[in-house]
GROMACS .gro file of C-alpha atoms in nm:
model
  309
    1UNK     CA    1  15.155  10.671  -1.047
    2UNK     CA    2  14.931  10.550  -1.359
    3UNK     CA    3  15.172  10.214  -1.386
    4UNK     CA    4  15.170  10.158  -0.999
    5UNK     CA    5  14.784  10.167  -0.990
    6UNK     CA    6  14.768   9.924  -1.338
    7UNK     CA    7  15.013   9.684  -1.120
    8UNK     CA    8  14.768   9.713  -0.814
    9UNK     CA    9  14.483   9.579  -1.004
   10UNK     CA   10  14.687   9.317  -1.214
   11UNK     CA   11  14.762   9.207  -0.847
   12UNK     CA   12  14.460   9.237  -0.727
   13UNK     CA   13  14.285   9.070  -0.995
   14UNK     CA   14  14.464   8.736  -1.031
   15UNK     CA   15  14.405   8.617  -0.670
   16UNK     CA   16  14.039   8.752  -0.742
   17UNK     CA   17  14.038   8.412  -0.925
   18UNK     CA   18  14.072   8.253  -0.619
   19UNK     CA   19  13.830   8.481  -0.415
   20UNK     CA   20  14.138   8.607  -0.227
   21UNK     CA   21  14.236   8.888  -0.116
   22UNK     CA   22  14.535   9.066  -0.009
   23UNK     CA   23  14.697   9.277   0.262
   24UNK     CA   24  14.913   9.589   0.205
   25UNK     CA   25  15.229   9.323   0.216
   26UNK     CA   26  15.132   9.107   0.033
   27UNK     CA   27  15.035   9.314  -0.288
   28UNK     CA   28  15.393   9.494  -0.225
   29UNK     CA   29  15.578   9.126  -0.234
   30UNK     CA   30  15.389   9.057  -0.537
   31UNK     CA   31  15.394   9.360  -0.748
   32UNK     CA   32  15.504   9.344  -1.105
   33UNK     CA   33  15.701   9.680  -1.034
   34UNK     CA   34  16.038   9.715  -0.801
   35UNK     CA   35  16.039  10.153  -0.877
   36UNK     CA   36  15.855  10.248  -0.525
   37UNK     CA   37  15.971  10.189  -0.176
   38UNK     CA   38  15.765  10.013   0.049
   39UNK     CA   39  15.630  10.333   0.299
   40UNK     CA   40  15.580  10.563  -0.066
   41UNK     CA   41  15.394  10.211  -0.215
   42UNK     CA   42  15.172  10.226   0.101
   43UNK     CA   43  15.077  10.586   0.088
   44UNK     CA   44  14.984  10.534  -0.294
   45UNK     CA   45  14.799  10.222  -0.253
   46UNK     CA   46  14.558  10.437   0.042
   47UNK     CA   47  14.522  10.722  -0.228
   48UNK     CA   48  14.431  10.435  -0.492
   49UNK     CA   49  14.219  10.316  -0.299
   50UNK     CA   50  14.010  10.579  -0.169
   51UNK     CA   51  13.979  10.716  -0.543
   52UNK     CA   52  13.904  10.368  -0.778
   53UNK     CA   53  13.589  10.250  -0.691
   54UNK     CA   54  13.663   9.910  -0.741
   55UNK     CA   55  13.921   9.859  -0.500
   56UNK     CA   56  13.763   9.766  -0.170
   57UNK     CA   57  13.918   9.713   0.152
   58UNK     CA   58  13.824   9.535   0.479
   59UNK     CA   59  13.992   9.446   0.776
   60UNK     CA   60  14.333   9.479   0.661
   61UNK     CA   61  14.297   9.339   0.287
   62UNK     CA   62  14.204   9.507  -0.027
   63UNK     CA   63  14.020   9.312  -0.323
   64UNK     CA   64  13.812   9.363  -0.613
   65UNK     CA   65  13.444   9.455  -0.625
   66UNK     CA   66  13.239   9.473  -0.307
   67UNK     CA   67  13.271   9.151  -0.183
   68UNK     CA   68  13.336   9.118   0.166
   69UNK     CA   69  13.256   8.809   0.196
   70UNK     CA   70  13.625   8.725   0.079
   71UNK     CA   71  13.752   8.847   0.377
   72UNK     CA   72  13.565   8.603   0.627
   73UNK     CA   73  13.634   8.357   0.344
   74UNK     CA   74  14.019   8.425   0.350
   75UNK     CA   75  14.037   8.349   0.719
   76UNK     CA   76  13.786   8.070   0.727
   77UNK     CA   77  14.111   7.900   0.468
   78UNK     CA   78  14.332   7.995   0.653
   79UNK     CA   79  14.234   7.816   0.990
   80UNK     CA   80  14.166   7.549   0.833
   81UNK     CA   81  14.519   7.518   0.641
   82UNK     CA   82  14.674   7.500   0.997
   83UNK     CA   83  14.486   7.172   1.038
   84UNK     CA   84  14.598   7.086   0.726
   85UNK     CA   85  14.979   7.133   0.738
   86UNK     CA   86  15.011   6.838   1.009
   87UNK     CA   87  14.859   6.572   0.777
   88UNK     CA   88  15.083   6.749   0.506
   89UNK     CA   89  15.369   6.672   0.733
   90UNK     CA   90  15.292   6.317   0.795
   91UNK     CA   91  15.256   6.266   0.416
   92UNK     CA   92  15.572   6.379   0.322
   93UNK     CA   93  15.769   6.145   0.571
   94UNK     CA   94  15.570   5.863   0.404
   95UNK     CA   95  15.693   6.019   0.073
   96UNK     CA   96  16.043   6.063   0.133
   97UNK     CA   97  16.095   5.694   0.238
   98UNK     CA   98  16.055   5.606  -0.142
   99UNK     CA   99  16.385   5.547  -0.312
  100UNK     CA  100  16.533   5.827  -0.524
  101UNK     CA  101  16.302   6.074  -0.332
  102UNK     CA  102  16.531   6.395  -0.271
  103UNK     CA  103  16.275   6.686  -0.203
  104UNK     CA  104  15.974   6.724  -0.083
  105UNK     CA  105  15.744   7.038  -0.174
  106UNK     CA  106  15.368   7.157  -0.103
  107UNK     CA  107  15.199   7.327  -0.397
  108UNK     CA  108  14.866   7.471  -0.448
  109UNK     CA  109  14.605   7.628  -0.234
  110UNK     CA  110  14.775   7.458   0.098
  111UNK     CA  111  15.065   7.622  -0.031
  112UNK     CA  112  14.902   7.978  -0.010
  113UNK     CA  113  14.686   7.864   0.326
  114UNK     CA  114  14.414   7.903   0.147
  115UNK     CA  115  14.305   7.516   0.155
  116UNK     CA  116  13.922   7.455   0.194
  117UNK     CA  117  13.731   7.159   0.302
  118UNK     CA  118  13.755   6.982  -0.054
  119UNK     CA  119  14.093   7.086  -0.135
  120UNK     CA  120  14.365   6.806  -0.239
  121UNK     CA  121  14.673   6.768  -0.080
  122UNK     CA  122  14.933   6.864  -0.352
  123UNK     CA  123  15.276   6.793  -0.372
  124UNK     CA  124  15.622   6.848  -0.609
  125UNK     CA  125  15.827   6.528  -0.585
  126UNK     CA  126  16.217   6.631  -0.685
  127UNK     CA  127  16.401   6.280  -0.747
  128UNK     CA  128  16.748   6.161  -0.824
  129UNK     CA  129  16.876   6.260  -1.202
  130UNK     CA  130  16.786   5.945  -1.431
  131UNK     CA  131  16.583   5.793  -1.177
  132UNK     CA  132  16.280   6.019  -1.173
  133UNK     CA  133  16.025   5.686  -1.340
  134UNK     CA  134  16.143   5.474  -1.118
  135UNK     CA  135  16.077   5.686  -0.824
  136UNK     CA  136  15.743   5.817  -0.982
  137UNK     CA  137  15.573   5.442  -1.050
  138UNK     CA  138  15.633   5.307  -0.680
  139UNK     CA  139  15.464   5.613  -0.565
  140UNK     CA  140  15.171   5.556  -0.756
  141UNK     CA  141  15.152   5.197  -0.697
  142UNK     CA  142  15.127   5.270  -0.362
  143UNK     CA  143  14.877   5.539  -0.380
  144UNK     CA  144  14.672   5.303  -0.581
  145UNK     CA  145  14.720   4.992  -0.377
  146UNK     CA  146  14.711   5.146  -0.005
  147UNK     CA  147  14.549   5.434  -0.056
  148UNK     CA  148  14.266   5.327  -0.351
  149UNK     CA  149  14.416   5.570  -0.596
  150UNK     CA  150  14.296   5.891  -0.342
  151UNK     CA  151  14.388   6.228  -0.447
  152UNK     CA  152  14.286   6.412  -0.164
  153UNK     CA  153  14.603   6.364   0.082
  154UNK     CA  154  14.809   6.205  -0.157
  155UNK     CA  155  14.823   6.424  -0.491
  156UNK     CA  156  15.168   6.423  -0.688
  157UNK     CA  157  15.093   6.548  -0.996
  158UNK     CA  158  15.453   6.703  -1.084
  159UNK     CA  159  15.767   6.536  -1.066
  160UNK     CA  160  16.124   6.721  -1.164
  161UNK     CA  161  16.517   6.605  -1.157
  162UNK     CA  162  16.724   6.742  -0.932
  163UNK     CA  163  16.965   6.805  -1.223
  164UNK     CA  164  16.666   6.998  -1.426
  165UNK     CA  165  16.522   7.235  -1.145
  166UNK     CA  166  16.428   7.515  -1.355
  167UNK     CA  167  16.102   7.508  -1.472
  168UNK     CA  168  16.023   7.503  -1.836
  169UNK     CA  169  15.685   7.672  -1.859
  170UNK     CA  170  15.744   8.092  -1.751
  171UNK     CA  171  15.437   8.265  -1.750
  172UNK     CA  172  15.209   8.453  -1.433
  173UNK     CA  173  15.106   8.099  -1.296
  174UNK     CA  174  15.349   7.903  -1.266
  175UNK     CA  175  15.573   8.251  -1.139
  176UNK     CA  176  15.280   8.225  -0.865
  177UNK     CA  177  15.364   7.890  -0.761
  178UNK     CA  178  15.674   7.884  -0.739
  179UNK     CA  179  15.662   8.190  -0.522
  180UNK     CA  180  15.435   8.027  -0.292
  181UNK     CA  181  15.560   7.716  -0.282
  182UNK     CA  182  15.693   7.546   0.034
  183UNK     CA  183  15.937   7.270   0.173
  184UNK     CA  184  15.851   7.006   0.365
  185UNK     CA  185  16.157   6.810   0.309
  186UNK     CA  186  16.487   6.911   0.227
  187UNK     CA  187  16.553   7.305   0.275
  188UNK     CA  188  16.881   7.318   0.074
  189UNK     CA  189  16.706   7.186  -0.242
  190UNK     CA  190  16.454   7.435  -0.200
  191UNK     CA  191  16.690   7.683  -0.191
  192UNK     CA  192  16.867   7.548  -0.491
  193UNK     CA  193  16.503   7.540  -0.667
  194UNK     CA  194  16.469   7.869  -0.584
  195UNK     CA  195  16.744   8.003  -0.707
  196UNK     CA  196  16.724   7.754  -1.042
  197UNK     CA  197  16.393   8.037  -1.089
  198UNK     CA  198  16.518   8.340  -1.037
  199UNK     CA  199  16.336   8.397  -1.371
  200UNK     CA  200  15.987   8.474  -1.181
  201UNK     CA  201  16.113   8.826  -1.060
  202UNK     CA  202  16.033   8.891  -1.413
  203UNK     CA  203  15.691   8.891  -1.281
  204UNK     CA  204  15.753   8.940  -0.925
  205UNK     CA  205  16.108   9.171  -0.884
  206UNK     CA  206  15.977   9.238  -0.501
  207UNK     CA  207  16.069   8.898  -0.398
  208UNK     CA  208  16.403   8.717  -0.278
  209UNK     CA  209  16.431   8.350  -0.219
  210UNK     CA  210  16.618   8.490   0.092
  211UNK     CA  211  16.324   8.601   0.242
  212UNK     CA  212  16.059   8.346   0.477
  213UNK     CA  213  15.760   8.607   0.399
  214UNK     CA  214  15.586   8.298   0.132
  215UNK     CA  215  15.851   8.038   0.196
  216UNK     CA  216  15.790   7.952   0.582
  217UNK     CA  217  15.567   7.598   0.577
  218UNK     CA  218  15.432   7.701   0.946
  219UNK     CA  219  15.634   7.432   1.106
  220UNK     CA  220  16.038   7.289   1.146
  221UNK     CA  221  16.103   7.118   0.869
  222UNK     CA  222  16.247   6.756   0.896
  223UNK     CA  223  16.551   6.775   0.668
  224UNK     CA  224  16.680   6.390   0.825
  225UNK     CA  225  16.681   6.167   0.454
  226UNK     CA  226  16.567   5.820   0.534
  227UNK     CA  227  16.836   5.521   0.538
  228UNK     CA  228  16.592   5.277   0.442
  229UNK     CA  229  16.569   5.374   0.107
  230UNK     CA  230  16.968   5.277   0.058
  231UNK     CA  231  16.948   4.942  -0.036
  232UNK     CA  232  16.699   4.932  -0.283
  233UNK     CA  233  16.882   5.248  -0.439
  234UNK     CA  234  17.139   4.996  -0.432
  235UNK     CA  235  16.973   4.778  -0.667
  236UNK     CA  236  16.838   4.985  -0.901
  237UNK     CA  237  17.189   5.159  -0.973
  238UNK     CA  238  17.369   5.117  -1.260
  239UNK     CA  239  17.274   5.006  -1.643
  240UNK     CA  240  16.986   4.807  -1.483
  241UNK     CA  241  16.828   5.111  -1.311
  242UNK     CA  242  16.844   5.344  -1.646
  243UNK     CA  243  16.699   5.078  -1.844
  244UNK     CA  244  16.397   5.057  -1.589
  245UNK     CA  245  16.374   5.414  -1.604
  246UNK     CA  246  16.383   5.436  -1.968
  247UNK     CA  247  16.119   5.147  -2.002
  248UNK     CA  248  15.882   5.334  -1.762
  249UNK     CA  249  15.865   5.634  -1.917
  250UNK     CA  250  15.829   5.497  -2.277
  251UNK     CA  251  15.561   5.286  -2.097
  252UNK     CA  252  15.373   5.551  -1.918
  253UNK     CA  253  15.399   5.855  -2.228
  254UNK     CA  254  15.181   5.544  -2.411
  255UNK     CA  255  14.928   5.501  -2.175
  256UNK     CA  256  14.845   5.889  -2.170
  257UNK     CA  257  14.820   5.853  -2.558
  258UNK     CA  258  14.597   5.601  -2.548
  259UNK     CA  259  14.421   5.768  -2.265
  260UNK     CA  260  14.359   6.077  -2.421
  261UNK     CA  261  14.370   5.998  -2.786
  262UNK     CA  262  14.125   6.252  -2.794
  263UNK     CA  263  14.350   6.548  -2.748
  264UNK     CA  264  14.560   6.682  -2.997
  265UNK     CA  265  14.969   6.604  -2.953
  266UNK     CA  266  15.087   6.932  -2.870
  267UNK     CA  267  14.782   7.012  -2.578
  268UNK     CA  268  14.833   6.591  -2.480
  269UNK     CA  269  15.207   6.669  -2.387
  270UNK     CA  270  15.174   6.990  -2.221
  271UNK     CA  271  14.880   6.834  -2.000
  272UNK     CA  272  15.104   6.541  -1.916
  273UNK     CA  273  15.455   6.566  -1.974
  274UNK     CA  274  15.700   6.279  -1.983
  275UNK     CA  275  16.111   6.339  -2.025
  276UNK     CA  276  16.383   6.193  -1.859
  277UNK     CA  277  16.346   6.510  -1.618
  278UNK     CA  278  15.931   6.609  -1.556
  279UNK     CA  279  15.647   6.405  -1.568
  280UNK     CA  280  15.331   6.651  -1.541
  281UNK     CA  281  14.992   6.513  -1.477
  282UNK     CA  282  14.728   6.800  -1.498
  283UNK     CA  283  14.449   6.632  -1.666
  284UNK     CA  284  14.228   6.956  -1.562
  285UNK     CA  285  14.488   7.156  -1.775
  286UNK     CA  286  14.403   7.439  -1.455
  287UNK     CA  287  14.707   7.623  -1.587
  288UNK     CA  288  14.510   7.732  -1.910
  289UNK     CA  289  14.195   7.809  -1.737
  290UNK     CA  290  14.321   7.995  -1.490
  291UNK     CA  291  14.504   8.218  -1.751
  292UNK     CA  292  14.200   8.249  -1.961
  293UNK     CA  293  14.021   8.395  -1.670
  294UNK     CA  294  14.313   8.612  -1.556
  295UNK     CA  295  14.344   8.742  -1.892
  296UNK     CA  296  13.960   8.817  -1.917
  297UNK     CA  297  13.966   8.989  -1.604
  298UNK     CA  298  14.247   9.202  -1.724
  299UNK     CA  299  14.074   9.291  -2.072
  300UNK     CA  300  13.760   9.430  -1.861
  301UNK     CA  301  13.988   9.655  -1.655
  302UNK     CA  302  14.172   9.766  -2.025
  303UNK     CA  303  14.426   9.590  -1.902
  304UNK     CA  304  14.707   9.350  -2.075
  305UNK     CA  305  14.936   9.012  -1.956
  306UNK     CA  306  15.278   8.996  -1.882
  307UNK     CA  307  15.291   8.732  -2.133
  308UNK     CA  308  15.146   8.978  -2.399
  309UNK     CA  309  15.451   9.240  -2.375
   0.00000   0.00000   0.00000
């Protein structure tokens, strides 16, 4: 019972981040503990709750401290990620009719319908194996030609192979994304992406990529691949295509060093990775602050990280 109420509020706390809170479910999916059944897990969590005084719950969520507002908050997101989800849908049939494009996924708070007014539109762009450059710069020339370099329904700021799925960096955040994360284009890759991370049930041993519950986008997604993007696929095939893929990457890993010259070499490459496989562009480095603040919030509550076992 001690280790069940410890996972509650290691649960709890990391969406508290976000100023989001959680229903009965939704803690359950996302428990760091697979020992209770769902009906005991419920009758604990109402004894937990009616006994820890920081545990608060309103109108069918619980969260942390006596802030209600989260609630009203929460739903406010919410109705205003439905609006969202149509111009994420139009996006990604613009995105998929680049060559080399072979899944489309939404990340971030749209992701977890919790997308506010000033929220970007972020996407994971999964590309051909040894073509991932390629792909990558004619979706950024485009953003910056037709779209003046806009972030905010047009943010690709991760790119992977679809012969490297599994993602390098396993730790409580990106476990979080990846559960959350949702197709918009091409189901069967998903699944295969998925499955290429069954690592996060380290963290999360409640979840199964067989279930919707977090993987449902809120509308049918368009799984058609475009037949435009065959001929210049065409072109770029061969010896000629890896050496413009080669010659990209060398040419965009030196324009982040001379970028941010600032940064030291090891924090440079994790902030913007560039192999024949990723290219990561997180100039915020939101990754580290957000586990900063998760691990603070877990040191107040005498708490440690996963990562910390």
């Amino acid at each position: 019972m001690e280790s069940l109420k410890e996972n509650i509020l290691r649960t709890l706390l990391y969406y508290d981040i976000f100023n989001h809170p959680l229903s009965p479910e939704e803690i359950f999916r996302l428990l760091p503990q697979n020992s209770i059944r769902r009906k005991e897990f419920k009758k604990s969590l109402n004894e937990f709750f009616e006994k820890d005084s920081s545990v608060f719950f309103k109108d069918g969520y619980y969260f942390i401290g006596k802030n209600e507002d989260y609630v009203k908050l929460r739903n406010e997101r919410e109705n205003y990620s439905r609006k969202c989800w149509s111009t994420a849908r139009f996006v990604t049939h613009i995105i998929k009719r680049f060559p080399f494009v072979r899944g489309v996924f939404v990340t971030g708070t749209l992701s977890k319908n919790s997308s506010a007014p000033g929220s970007d539109l972020d996407f994971m762009v999964v590309t051909k194996a040894n073509r991932l450059w390629i792909c990558r710069t004619l979706l950024m020339l485009f953003k910056k030609i037709f779209l003046f370099n806009s972030h905010k329904y047009f943010c690709i700021n991760y790119f992977i192979s679809e012969s490297s799925l599994e993602i390098e960096e396993k730790n409580i955040f990106t476990a979080t994304e990846i559960v959350h994360i949702k197709s918009t284009f091409n189901t069967e890759l998903m699944n295969r992406f998925l499955k290429a991370n069954s690592w996060i049930k380290k963290y999360f041993p409640n979840y199964s990529e067989d279930d919707n519950y977090f993987n449902s986008s809120g509308f049918k997604v368009n799984n058609r691949e475009s037949f435009a993007v065959k001929i210049p696929e065409f072109l770029f095939s061969g010896k000629t295509g890896d050496r413009l893929d080669k010659f990209l990457r060398e040419k965009t890993t030196r324009h982040w060093k001379k970028k941010y010259f600032q940064l030291d070499e090891k924090e440079r490459e994790h902030m913007f990775k560039s192999t024949i496989n990723i290219s990561k562009t997180h100039p915020g480095n939101m990754q580290k602050i957000i586990l900063n603040k998760y691990r603070q919030r877990l040191e107040n509550f005498n708490l440690h990280s996963a990562e910390d076992e």
